[in-house]
Tab-separated table of C-alpha atoms in Angstrom:
chain	number	residue	atom	x	y	z
A	1	UNK	CA	-57.383	-106.629	22.757
A	2	UNK	CA	-53.733	-107.772	23.245
A	3	UNK	CA	-55.082	-111.400	23.702
A	4	UNK	CA	-56.229	-111.757	20.520
A	5	UNK	CA	-53.162	-110.511	19.125
A	6	UNK	CA	-51.004	-113.075	21.170
A	7	UNK	CA	-53.655	-115.850	19.759
A	8	UNK	CA	-53.034	-115.387	16.736
A	9	UNK	CA	-49.403	-115.219	16.854
A	10	UNK	CA	-49.407	-118.365	18.872
A	11	UNK	CA	-51.560	-119.965	16.296
A	12	UNK	CA	-48.861	-118.676	13.584
A	13	UNK	CA	-46.096	-120.188	15.389
A	14	UNK	CA	-47.854	-123.557	15.539
A	15	UNK	CA	-48.228	-123.760	11.930
A	16	UNK	CA	-44.830	-122.237	11.372
A	17	UNK	CA	-43.297	-125.682	13.356
A	18	UNK	CA	-44.683	-128.079	10.700
A	19	UNK	CA	-43.533	-126.529	7.509
A	20	UNK	CA	-42.357	-129.375	5.005
A	21	UNK	CA	-39.152	-128.010	3.982
A	22	UNK	CA	-38.046	-128.035	7.910
A	23	UNK	CA	-39.643	-131.737	8.270
A	24	UNK	CA	-38.397	-133.179	5.094
A	25	UNK	CA	-34.652	-132.449	6.068
A	26	UNK	CA	-34.798	-134.649	8.656
A	27	UNK	CA	-35.467	-137.845	6.253
A	28	UNK	CA	-33.571	-137.191	3.493
A	29	UNK	CA	-29.970	-136.340	3.007
A	30	UNK	CA	-27.300	-136.846	0.193
A	31	UNK	CA	-23.390	-137.286	1.475
A	32	UNK	CA	-20.242	-137.904	-0.838
A	33	UNK	CA	-21.261	-141.509	-1.406
A	34	UNK	CA	-24.612	-142.446	-0.848
A	35	UNK	CA	-28.207	-141.283	-0.411
A	36	UNK	CA	-29.963	-141.594	2.920
A	37	UNK	CA	-33.682	-141.838	2.332
A	38	UNK	CA	-36.071	-142.635	5.346
A	39	UNK	CA	-32.981	-144.063	7.476
A	40	UNK	CA	-32.042	-146.513	4.861
A	41	UNK	CA	-28.460	-145.579	3.193
A	42	UNK	CA	-28.069	-146.504	-0.512
A	43	UNK	CA	-24.940	-146.545	-2.416
A	44	UNK	CA	-25.221	-143.997	-5.205
A	45	UNK	CA	-23.693	-146.646	-7.362
A	46	UNK	CA	-26.905	-149.166	-6.680
A	47	UNK	CA	-29.505	-146.817	-7.521
A	48	UNK	CA	-31.012	-146.573	-10.732
A	49	UNK	CA	-33.763	-144.161	-10.997
A	50	UNK	CA	-35.781	-142.075	-8.073
A	51	UNK	CA	-39.359	-141.364	-9.165
A	52	UNK	CA	-41.119	-139.011	-6.714
A	53	UNK	CA	-45.112	-138.564	-6.375
A	54	UNK	CA	-47.321	-137.455	-4.291
A	55	UNK	CA	-50.421	-135.787	-3.305
A	56	UNK	CA	-52.137	-132.992	-0.887
A	57	UNK	CA	-51.946	-129.636	0.670
A	58	UNK	CA	-48.352	-129.923	1.192
A	59	UNK	CA	-47.346	-131.501	-1.849
A	60	UNK	CA	-45.712	-128.814	-3.825
A	61	UNK	CA	-43.949	-127.558	-0.596
A	62	UNK	CA	-42.507	-131.068	-0.209
A	63	UNK	CA	-41.689	-131.617	-3.947
A	64	UNK	CA	-39.764	-128.144	-3.596
A	65	UNK	CA	-37.926	-129.761	-0.690
A	66	UNK	CA	-36.975	-132.751	-2.467
A	67	UNK	CA	-35.551	-131.403	-5.090
A	68	UNK	CA	-33.407	-129.080	-3.102
A	69	UNK	CA	-31.965	-132.137	-1.497
A	70	UNK	CA	-32.017	-134.697	-3.838
A	71	UNK	CA	-31.136	-132.457	-6.817
A	72	UNK	CA	-30.197	-134.369	-10.036
A	73	UNK	CA	-30.995	-137.784	-8.512
A	74	UNK	CA	-34.415	-137.572	-9.292
A	75	UNK	CA	-35.369	-139.178	-12.451
A	76	UNK	CA	-38.987	-137.936	-12.797
A	77	UNK	CA	-41.966	-136.717	-10.518
A	78	UNK	CA	-45.382	-135.545	-10.201
A	79	UNK	CA	-47.387	-134.411	-7.195
A	80	UNK	CA	-50.913	-132.983	-6.942
A	81	UNK	CA	-51.884	-130.389	-4.860
A	82	UNK	CA	-54.680	-127.831	-4.283
A	83	UNK	CA	-55.606	-124.952	-6.753
A	84	UNK	CA	-53.573	-121.818	-5.377
A	85	UNK	CA	-50.510	-124.391	-3.850
A	86	UNK	CA	-48.318	-124.901	-6.950
A	87	UNK	CA	-44.535	-123.931	-6.457
A	88	UNK	CA	-42.301	-123.428	-9.094
A	89	UNK	CA	-40.197	-126.895	-9.483
A	90	UNK	CA	-37.364	-128.183	-11.958
A	91	UNK	CA	-37.835	-131.933	-12.200
A	92	UNK	CA	-41.250	-132.562	-10.483
A	93	UNK	CA	-44.328	-131.568	-12.269
A	94	UNK	CA	-47.448	-129.903	-10.594
A	95	UNK	CA	-51.262	-130.486	-10.730
A	96	UNK	CA	-53.799	-128.490	-9.266
A	97	UNK	CA	-56.940	-129.892	-8.267
A	98	UNK	CA	-60.055	-129.487	-6.652
A	99	UNK	CA	-60.543	-129.887	-3.063
A	100	UNK	CA	-62.707	-131.143	-0.833
A	101	UNK	CA	-64.635	-132.283	-3.737
A	102	UNK	CA	-62.133	-133.522	-6.737
A	103	UNK	CA	-62.607	-132.428	-10.281
A	104	UNK	CA	-61.198	-133.630	-13.584
A	105	UNK	CA	-57.785	-132.766	-12.714
A	106	UNK	CA	-57.661	-135.043	-9.867
A	107	UNK	CA	-58.713	-137.749	-11.909
A	108	UNK	CA	-56.485	-137.069	-14.643
A	109	UNK	CA	-53.723	-136.775	-11.912
A	110	UNK	CA	-54.389	-140.549	-10.747
A	111	UNK	CA	-54.259	-141.348	-14.294
A	112	UNK	CA	-50.839	-139.644	-15.067
A	113	UNK	CA	-49.294	-140.620	-11.754
A	114	UNK	CA	-50.034	-144.122	-12.461
A	115	UNK	CA	-48.335	-144.068	-15.660
A	116	UNK	CA	-45.244	-142.884	-13.977
A	117	UNK	CA	-45.279	-145.499	-11.427
A	118	UNK	CA	-45.379	-148.120	-13.950
A	119	UNK	CA	-42.043	-147.066	-15.199
A	120	UNK	CA	-40.338	-147.878	-11.923
A	121	UNK	CA	-38.599	-151.574	-11.682
A	122	UNK	CA	-37.101	-153.509	-8.599
A	123	UNK	CA	-34.091	-151.564	-8.909
A	124	UNK	CA	-35.509	-148.237	-8.477
A	125	UNK	CA	-36.656	-146.174	-5.657
A	126	UNK	CA	-40.088	-144.131	-5.379
A	127	UNK	CA	-40.522	-141.716	-2.873
A	128	UNK	CA	-44.269	-140.856	-1.832
A	129	UNK	CA	-44.949	-137.114	-0.492
A	130	UNK	CA	-48.268	-137.269	1.361
A	131	UNK	CA	-50.426	-134.617	3.381
A	132	UNK	CA	-53.793	-133.681	4.056
A	133	UNK	CA	-56.029	-133.263	1.013
A	134	UNK	CA	-54.697	-136.098	-1.097
A	135	UNK	CA	-57.752	-138.532	-0.463
A	136	UNK	CA	-59.850	-135.847	-2.812
A	137	UNK	CA	-56.848	-134.720	-4.957
A	138	UNK	CA	-55.824	-138.040	-6.050
A	139	UNK	CA	-59.497	-139.374	-7.581
A	140	UNK	CA	-60.262	-142.487	-9.905
A	141	UNK	CA	-63.337	-143.378	-10.985
A	142	UNK	CA	-65.204	-146.795	-10.180
A	143	UNK	CA	-66.167	-148.733	-13.279
A	144	UNK	CA	-69.201	-147.423	-14.728
A	145	UNK	CA	-69.195	-144.325	-12.842
A	146	UNK	CA	-68.963	-140.409	-13.642
A	147	UNK	CA	-66.957	-137.648	-11.851
A	148	UNK	CA	-70.447	-136.133	-11.357
A	149	UNK	CA	-71.812	-139.403	-9.591
A	150	UNK	CA	-68.406	-139.521	-7.180
A	151	UNK	CA	-68.467	-135.419	-6.379
A	152	UNK	CA	-72.204	-136.333	-5.360
A	153	UNK	CA	-70.908	-138.886	-3.151
A	154	UNK	CA	-67.735	-137.188	-1.418
A	155	UNK	CA	-70.092	-134.080	-0.882
A	156	UNK	CA	-72.568	-135.946	0.569
A	157	UNK	CA	-70.575	-137.957	2.730
A	158	UNK	CA	-68.489	-134.855	3.915
A	159	UNK	CA	-71.652	-133.106	4.993
A	160	UNK	CA	-73.114	-135.702	7.013
A	161	UNK	CA	-70.967	-135.697	9.933
A	162	UNK	CA	-68.927	-138.390	9.324
A	163	UNK	CA	-65.524	-138.700	11.180
A	164	UNK	CA	-62.451	-138.590	8.480
A	165	UNK	CA	-61.692	-142.082	8.959
A	166	UNK	CA	-64.947	-143.134	8.084
A	167	UNK	CA	-65.284	-140.824	4.863
A	168	UNK	CA	-61.742	-142.303	3.916
A	169	UNK	CA	-62.859	-145.704	4.505
A	170	UNK	CA	-65.825	-145.327	1.766
A	171	UNK	CA	-63.149	-143.566	-0.804
A	172	UNK	CA	-60.776	-146.462	-0.321
A	173	UNK	CA	-63.353	-148.597	-1.521
A	174	UNK	CA	-64.100	-146.868	-4.586
A	175	UNK	CA	-60.636	-146.777	-5.682
A	176	UNK	CA	-58.020	-148.789	-7.850
A	177	UNK	CA	-55.058	-146.518	-6.013
A	178	UNK	CA	-55.764	-145.932	-2.414
A	179	UNK	CA	-55.804	-148.284	0.328
A	180	UNK	CA	-52.313	-149.493	-0.445
A	181	UNK	CA	-53.232	-150.104	-4.166
A	182	UNK	CA	-50.607	-147.618	-5.040
A	183	UNK	CA	-47.820	-149.631	-4.371
A	184	UNK	CA	-49.348	-152.328	-6.952
A	185	UNK	CA	-48.184	-150.126	-9.788
A	186	UNK	CA	-44.403	-149.956	-8.254
A	187	UNK	CA	-43.583	-153.081	-10.104
A	188	UNK	CA	-41.401	-154.273	-6.771
A	189	UNK	CA	-39.675	-150.881	-6.464
A	190	UNK	CA	-38.742	-149.530	-2.613
A	191	UNK	CA	-41.453	-147.265	-1.898
A	192	UNK	CA	-40.650	-144.909	0.826
A	193	UNK	CA	-43.829	-142.684	1.840
A	194	UNK	CA	-43.052	-139.349	3.679
A	195	UNK	CA	-46.291	-138.439	5.539
A	196	UNK	CA	-47.792	-135.356	7.188
A	197	UNK	CA	-50.635	-136.290	9.452
A	198	UNK	CA	-53.792	-134.623	9.532
A	199	UNK	CA	-55.927	-137.182	11.120
A	200	UNK	CA	-56.339	-138.343	14.867
A	201	UNK	CA	-53.922	-140.598	16.240
A	202	UNK	CA	-51.986	-140.378	13.309
A	203	UNK	CA	-53.473	-143.177	11.651
A	204	UNK	CA	-51.510	-144.286	8.499
A	205	UNK	CA	-54.757	-146.199	6.819
A	206	UNK	CA	-56.452	-142.902	7.056
A	207	UNK	CA	-54.121	-140.321	6.204
A	208	UNK	CA	-54.543	-139.660	2.419
A	209	UNK	CA	-56.758	-142.967	2.545
A	210	UNK	CA	-53.025	-144.876	2.703
A	211	UNK	CA	-52.154	-145.273	-0.757
A	212	UNK	CA	-48.800	-146.901	0.439
A	213	UNK	CA	-50.354	-148.947	3.786
A	214	UNK	CA	-52.046	-152.106	4.113
A	215	UNK	CA	-55.848	-151.873	4.654
A	216	UNK	CA	-57.637	-153.672	7.257
A	217	UNK	CA	-61.031	-152.138	6.113
A	218	UNK	CA	-63.357	-154.057	3.806
A	219	UNK	CA	-66.629	-153.561	1.517
A	220	UNK	CA	-68.876	-154.362	4.089
A	221	UNK	CA	-67.312	-151.737	6.327
A	222	UNK	CA	-67.682	-148.990	3.703
A	223	UNK	CA	-71.595	-150.334	3.220
A	224	UNK	CA	-71.985	-149.862	7.324
A	225	UNK	CA	-70.624	-146.470	7.378
A	226	UNK	CA	-72.957	-145.142	4.480
A	227	UNK	CA	-75.961	-146.850	6.168
A	228	UNK	CA	-74.655	-145.434	9.373
A	229	UNK	CA	-75.488	-141.874	7.793
A	230	UNK	CA	-78.560	-142.481	5.876
A	231	UNK	CA	-76.707	-142.539	2.816
A	232	UNK	CA	-76.704	-145.608	0.736
A	233	UNK	CA	-80.253	-145.155	-0.472
A	234	UNK	CA	-79.372	-141.738	-2.069
A	235	UNK	CA	-76.113	-142.870	-3.493
A	236	UNK	CA	-76.140	-142.890	-7.452
A	237	UNK	CA	-76.543	-146.176	-8.728
A	238	UNK	CA	-72.858	-146.777	-10.155
A	239	UNK	CA	-71.457	-145.900	-6.367
A	240	UNK	CA	-74.073	-148.389	-4.629
A	241	UNK	CA	-73.526	-151.302	-6.890
A	242	UNK	CA	-69.555	-150.922	-7.037
A	243	UNK	CA	-69.913	-151.590	-3.258
A	244	UNK	CA	-72.463	-154.514	-3.489
A	245	UNK	CA	-70.430	-156.168	-6.456
A	246	UNK	CA	-67.244	-155.639	-3.965
A	247	UNK	CA	-68.936	-157.322	-0.877
A	248	UNK	CA	-70.098	-160.163	-3.321
A	249	UNK	CA	-66.208	-160.609	-4.123
A	250	UNK	CA	-66.496	-160.013	-7.826
A	251	UNK	CA	-63.910	-156.502	-7.619
A	252	UNK	CA	-60.706	-157.363	-5.798
A	253	UNK	CA	-60.587	-155.960	-2.372
A	254	UNK	CA	-57.252	-153.752	-0.782
A	255	UNK	CA	-54.508	-155.296	-0.058
A	256	UNK	CA	-54.676	-156.683	3.582
A	257	UNK	CA	-52.054	-156.485	6.156
A	258	UNK	CA	-49.516	-159.033	6.094
A	259	UNK	CA	-49.531	-158.634	2.267
A	260	UNK	CA	-46.003	-159.195	0.933
A	261	UNK	CA	-46.388	-156.450	-1.738
A	262	UNK	CA	-45.200	-154.307	1.138
A	263	UNK	CA	-41.915	-155.929	1.708
A	264	UNK	CA	-40.283	-153.055	0.342
A	265	UNK	CA	-42.422	-150.168	1.720
A	266	UNK	CA	-41.682	-147.856	4.427
A	267	UNK	CA	-44.029	-145.094	5.654
A	268	UNK	CA	-42.925	-142.651	8.033
A	269	UNK	CA	-44.651	-139.548	9.523
A	270	UNK	CA	-42.815	-136.865	9.509
A	271	UNK	CA	-44.888	-134.385	10.965
A	272	UNK	CA	-48.236	-134.313	12.990
A	273	UNK	CA	-50.735	-131.945	15.323
A	274	UNK	CA	-48.766	-133.138	18.493
A	275	UNK	CA	-45.662	-130.954	16.892
A	276	UNK	CA	-47.901	-127.995	16.181
A	277	UNK	CA	-49.452	-127.890	19.556
A	278	UNK	CA	-46.215	-128.388	21.326
A	279	UNK	CA	-44.545	-125.071	19.564
A	280	UNK	CA	-47.874	-122.937	20.292
A	281	UNK	CA	-46.982	-124.119	23.727
A	282	UNK	CA	-43.584	-122.691	23.841
A	283	UNK	CA	-44.967	-119.357	22.088
A	284	UNK	CA	-47.421	-118.641	24.753
A	285	UNK	CA	-45.019	-119.413	27.424
A	286	UNK	CA	-42.317	-116.603	26.160
A	287	UNK	CA	-45.715	-114.515	26.073
A	288	UNK	CA	-45.849	-114.806	29.706
A	289	UNK	CA	-49.013	-117.168	30.003
A	290	UNK	CA	-49.026	-120.200	32.322
A	291	UNK	CA	-49.857	-122.961	29.773
A	292	UNK	CA	-52.274	-126.390	29.738
A	293	UNK	CA	-52.321	-128.406	26.917
A	294	UNK	CA	-55.525	-130.570	26.595
A	295	UNK	CA	-53.752	-134.120	26.193
A	296	UNK	CA	-56.443	-136.014	23.844
A	297	UNK	CA	-57.380	-134.962	20.053
A	298	UNK	CA	-60.760	-133.097	19.580
A	299	UNK	CA	-63.036	-135.052	17.463
A	300	UNK	CA	-66.363	-134.294	18.714
A	301	UNK	CA	-68.763	-132.186	17.043
A	302	UNK	CA	-67.643	-128.466	16.994
A	303	UNK	CA	-70.563	-127.019	19.240
A	304	UNK	CA	-70.113	-129.725	21.923
A	305	UNK	CA	-66.260	-129.262	21.669
A	306	UNK	CA	-66.702	-125.244	21.602
A	307	UNK	CA	-68.793	-125.703	24.969
A	308	UNK	CA	-66.273	-127.690	26.614
A	309	UNK	CA	-63.365	-125.440	25.879
A	310	UNK	CA	-65.277	-122.677	27.354
A	311	UNK	CA	-66.454	-124.220	30.331
A	312	UNK	CA	-62.639	-125.492	30.546
A	313	UNK	CA	-61.350	-121.882	30.366
A	314	UNK	CA	-64.189	-120.514	32.988
A	315	UNK	CA	-63.323	-123.230	35.729
A	316	UNK	CA	-59.658	-123.393	35.317
A	317	UNK	CA	-57.978	-122.519	38.486
A	318	UNK	CA	-54.155	-122.241	37.727
A	319	UNK	CA	-52.427	-118.975	37.967
A	320	UNK	CA	-53.418	-116.579	35.676
A	321	UNK	CA	-53.272	-115.764	32.669
A	322	UNK	CA	-53.254	-119.175	31.004
A	323	UNK	CA	-53.320	-120.493	27.687
A	324	UNK	CA	-55.314	-123.500	26.789
A	325	UNK	CA	-54.058	-125.418	23.604
A	326	UNK	CA	-55.519	-128.089	21.829
A	327	UNK	CA	-55.494	-129.720	18.739
A	328	UNK	CA	-57.586	-132.208	16.335
A	329	UNK	CA	-60.705	-131.845	14.092
A	330	UNK	CA	-63.906	-131.467	14.777
A	331	UNK	CA	-67.215	-132.287	12.613
A	332	UNK	CA	-70.327	-130.104	11.511
A	333	UNK	CA	-73.402	-131.619	10.093
A	334	UNK	CA	-74.548	-129.061	7.540
A	335	UNK	CA	-78.032	-128.404	7.246
A	336	UNK	CA	-78.081	-124.592	6.798
A	337	UNK	CA	-77.082	-122.945	3.235
A	338	UNK	CA	-74.784	-120.432	4.880
A	339	UNK	CA	-71.013	-120.214	4.129
A	340	UNK	CA	-68.180	-121.274	6.755
A	341	UNK	CA	-66.034	-124.021	7.814
A	342	UNK	CA	-65.856	-126.069	11.076
A	343	UNK	CA	-63.049	-123.722	12.771
A	344	UNK	CA	-65.238	-120.649	12.161
A	345	UNK	CA	-68.512	-122.576	13.565
A	346	UNK	CA	-66.353	-123.735	16.435
A	347	UNK	CA	-65.347	-120.097	17.379
A	348	UNK	CA	-69.076	-118.890	16.709
A	349	UNK	CA	-70.505	-121.441	18.971
A	350	UNK	CA	-67.957	-120.633	21.709
A	351	UNK	CA	-69.013	-116.784	21.240
A	352	UNK	CA	-72.618	-118.329	21.909
A	353	UNK	CA	-71.518	-119.658	25.197
A	354	UNK	CA	-69.392	-116.603	26.222
A	355	UNK	CA	-72.667	-114.708	25.449
A	356	UNK	CA	-74.448	-116.797	27.883
A	357	UNK	CA	-71.749	-116.178	30.611
A	358	UNK	CA	-72.483	-112.481	29.966
A	359	UNK	CA	-76.220	-112.601	30.457
A	360	UNK	CA	-75.654	-114.761	33.798
A	361	UNK	CA	-73.275	-111.381	34.801
A	362	UNK	CA	-70.441	-113.831	34.488
A	363	UNK	CA	-67.466	-111.688	33.249
A	364	UNK	CA	-64.376	-113.592	32.995
A	365	UNK	CA	-61.988	-111.985	30.071
A	366	UNK	CA	-61.700	-115.155	27.417
A	367	UNK	CA	-60.595	-115.358	24.000
A	368	UNK	CA	-61.259	-118.388	22.080
A	369	UNK	CA	-59.446	-119.055	18.566
A	370	UNK	CA	-59.949	-122.110	16.481
A	371	UNK	CA	-57.927	-122.364	13.116
A	372	UNK	CA	-57.156	-124.871	10.502
A	373	UNK	CA	-53.058	-125.233	9.938
A	374	UNK	CA	-53.547	-125.897	6.150
A	375	UNK	CA	-54.934	-121.864	5.698
A	376	UNK	CA	-58.217	-123.041	4.709
A	377	UNK	CA	-61.624	-123.941	6.520
A	378	UNK	CA	-64.143	-125.116	4.424
A	379	UNK	CA	-65.152	-123.471	1.160
A	380	UNK	CA	-63.567	-119.651	2.310
A	381	UNK	CA	-60.689	-117.798	2.022
A	382	UNK	CA	-60.412	-117.654	5.973
A	383	UNK	CA	-58.527	-120.343	8.367
A	384	UNK	CA	-60.579	-119.639	11.109
A	385	UNK	CA	-61.834	-117.177	13.345
A	386	UNK	CA	-61.270	-115.608	16.716
A	387	UNK	CA	-63.619	-113.882	19.573
A	388	UNK	CA	-63.286	-112.047	22.548
A	389	UNK	CA	-65.328	-109.463	24.911
A	390	UNK	CA	-64.887	-106.751	22.264
A	391	UNK	CA	-66.587	-109.221	19.958
A	392	UNK	CA	-69.603	-109.214	21.960
A	393	UNK	CA	-69.735	-105.671	22.562
A	394	UNK	CA	-69.890	-105.560	18.753
A	395	UNK	CA	-72.214	-108.156	18.493
A	396	UNK	CA	-74.513	-106.319	21.062
A	397	UNK	CA	-74.071	-102.822	19.027
A	398	UNK	CA	-74.854	-104.141	15.485
A	399	UNK	CA	-77.844	-106.475	17.061
A	400	UNK	CA	-76.043	-109.433	15.019
A	401	UNK	CA	-78.173	-112.963	15.998
A	402	UNK	CA	-75.535	-115.466	17.043
A	403	UNK	CA	-78.008	-118.142	17.065
A	404	UNK	CA	-79.319	-117.454	14.018
A	405	UNK	CA	-75.700	-117.586	12.245
A	406	UNK	CA	-75.082	-120.657	13.814
A	407	UNK	CA	-78.500	-122.350	12.761
A	408	UNK	CA	-77.920	-121.128	9.203
A	409	UNK	CA	-74.072	-122.428	9.642
A	410	UNK	CA	-73.282	-118.767	7.830
A	411	UNK	CA	-70.300	-118.073	10.459
A	412	UNK	CA	-68.086	-116.567	7.839
A	413	UNK	CA	-70.671	-113.689	7.116
A	414	UNK	CA	-71.045	-113.229	10.680
A	415	UNK	CA	-67.192	-113.097	11.621
A	416	UNK	CA	-67.054	-110.653	8.075
A	417	UNK	CA	-68.810	-108.040	9.975
A	418	UNK	CA	-66.991	-108.407	13.246
A	419	UNK	CA	-63.604	-108.427	11.554
A	420	UNK	CA	-63.037	-111.901	13.368
A	421	UNK	CA	-61.835	-114.182	10.432
A	422	UNK	CA	-58.324	-115.198	10.364
A	423	UNK	CA	-57.090	-115.041	6.803
A	424	UNK	CA	-53.321	-116.493	6.103
A	425	UNK	CA	-53.515	-117.919	2.650
A	426	UNK	CA	-52.050	-121.327	1.578
A	427	UNK	CA	-49.765	-122.047	4.289
A	428	UNK	CA	-48.248	-125.457	2.405
A	429	UNK	CA	-48.896	-128.314	5.368
A	430	UNK	CA	-51.838	-129.501	7.083
A	431	UNK	CA	-51.943	-131.101	10.599
A	432	UNK	CA	-55.480	-130.619	11.646
A	433	UNK	CA	-56.774	-127.820	13.426
A	434	UNK	CA	-55.220	-125.852	16.485
A	435	UNK	CA	-58.090	-124.285	19.170
A	436	UNK	CA	-56.793	-121.915	21.548
A	437	UNK	CA	-58.500	-119.992	24.817
A	438	UNK	CA	-56.758	-117.228	26.856
A	439	UNK	CA	-57.877	-116.510	29.915
A	440	UNK	CA	-56.632	-112.972	31.639
């Protein structure tokens, strides 16, 4: 159906609007006598060294653009990105690591980044390039904990259904680098952090676990979150002991708002989900659709949000065809042993709702797409999935049981059989997810 092709086209336009090169050029520039960084002009004669560090799925693309703009003014740099996301650079080194559960490279990346930052002095500039995925790609280990114990902790936390701000609150309190602690290593240098947001509300404390941002959360908050999801009793002893020691005050907490440590630090969000949604709306209009943008971020569990979107599409009274666009990031509490991601699960749940409508002889022609702007949905090669009435016809013909695949959390293998997977490869950006409903 043409609506399926249009949905994919609209999604791709959203991703293109938040490419790092385009975004970073608005915040870095070089003129005859000065460098402008984050809106601050530095006379060239006053600059000693510029160091570039960073992490995230967009880190390599951001590093490439930083080199193109600043060229030889960069003294040294190191960024960490996900496997398969590295790009050729000249001055800035790139380390690839695992995501969402960190590996040895992620630990080594923090060690090497701290070593680089310690070269900085108060006359230097540190540029930090952050995007979604940095919380895992930069991983240091609490004293006495092994990588395997940290991996097990993160894996349980991710699968628990916890929201991203909760996950990153725990991460910050298992780290000497996150939660504003990167700035401690910079020796008073001016720090400019350019951030592509992948969290609801663009919360600076949450994005990448806020390595350059004062952190209001505490060890007590981390413990409360672990208790909320029944994880405290099943964590490795080294992890639970670290949290307890932090509560006792024997481990220094993250630096808090008002700390003079951040007097020379500037944080700038240069890209977010809203930018992607607005560009998606522009493309939908060009394709001839009336457009409705959902004005709040989608953050609840995938099945609930999928039902809401289908209901909204079915009940929409405005002139048609209409394209409903929303952004955000749903949660999924994984209990099955299948393969998939939150966007595939969302789309499969939406298909289940469409199937229920068909069984009630309600025949609205609705197309649903959900995709991650980073090109990756869960531990799969797909970024999401798309469904329509043709999908339902194929499901009926092949005897596929939608509810069984939902229960097993096996949306990937379901959509593999319906050709419903969207595969883009790495997009070099990350601003959460885009959900689209088209009503013919």
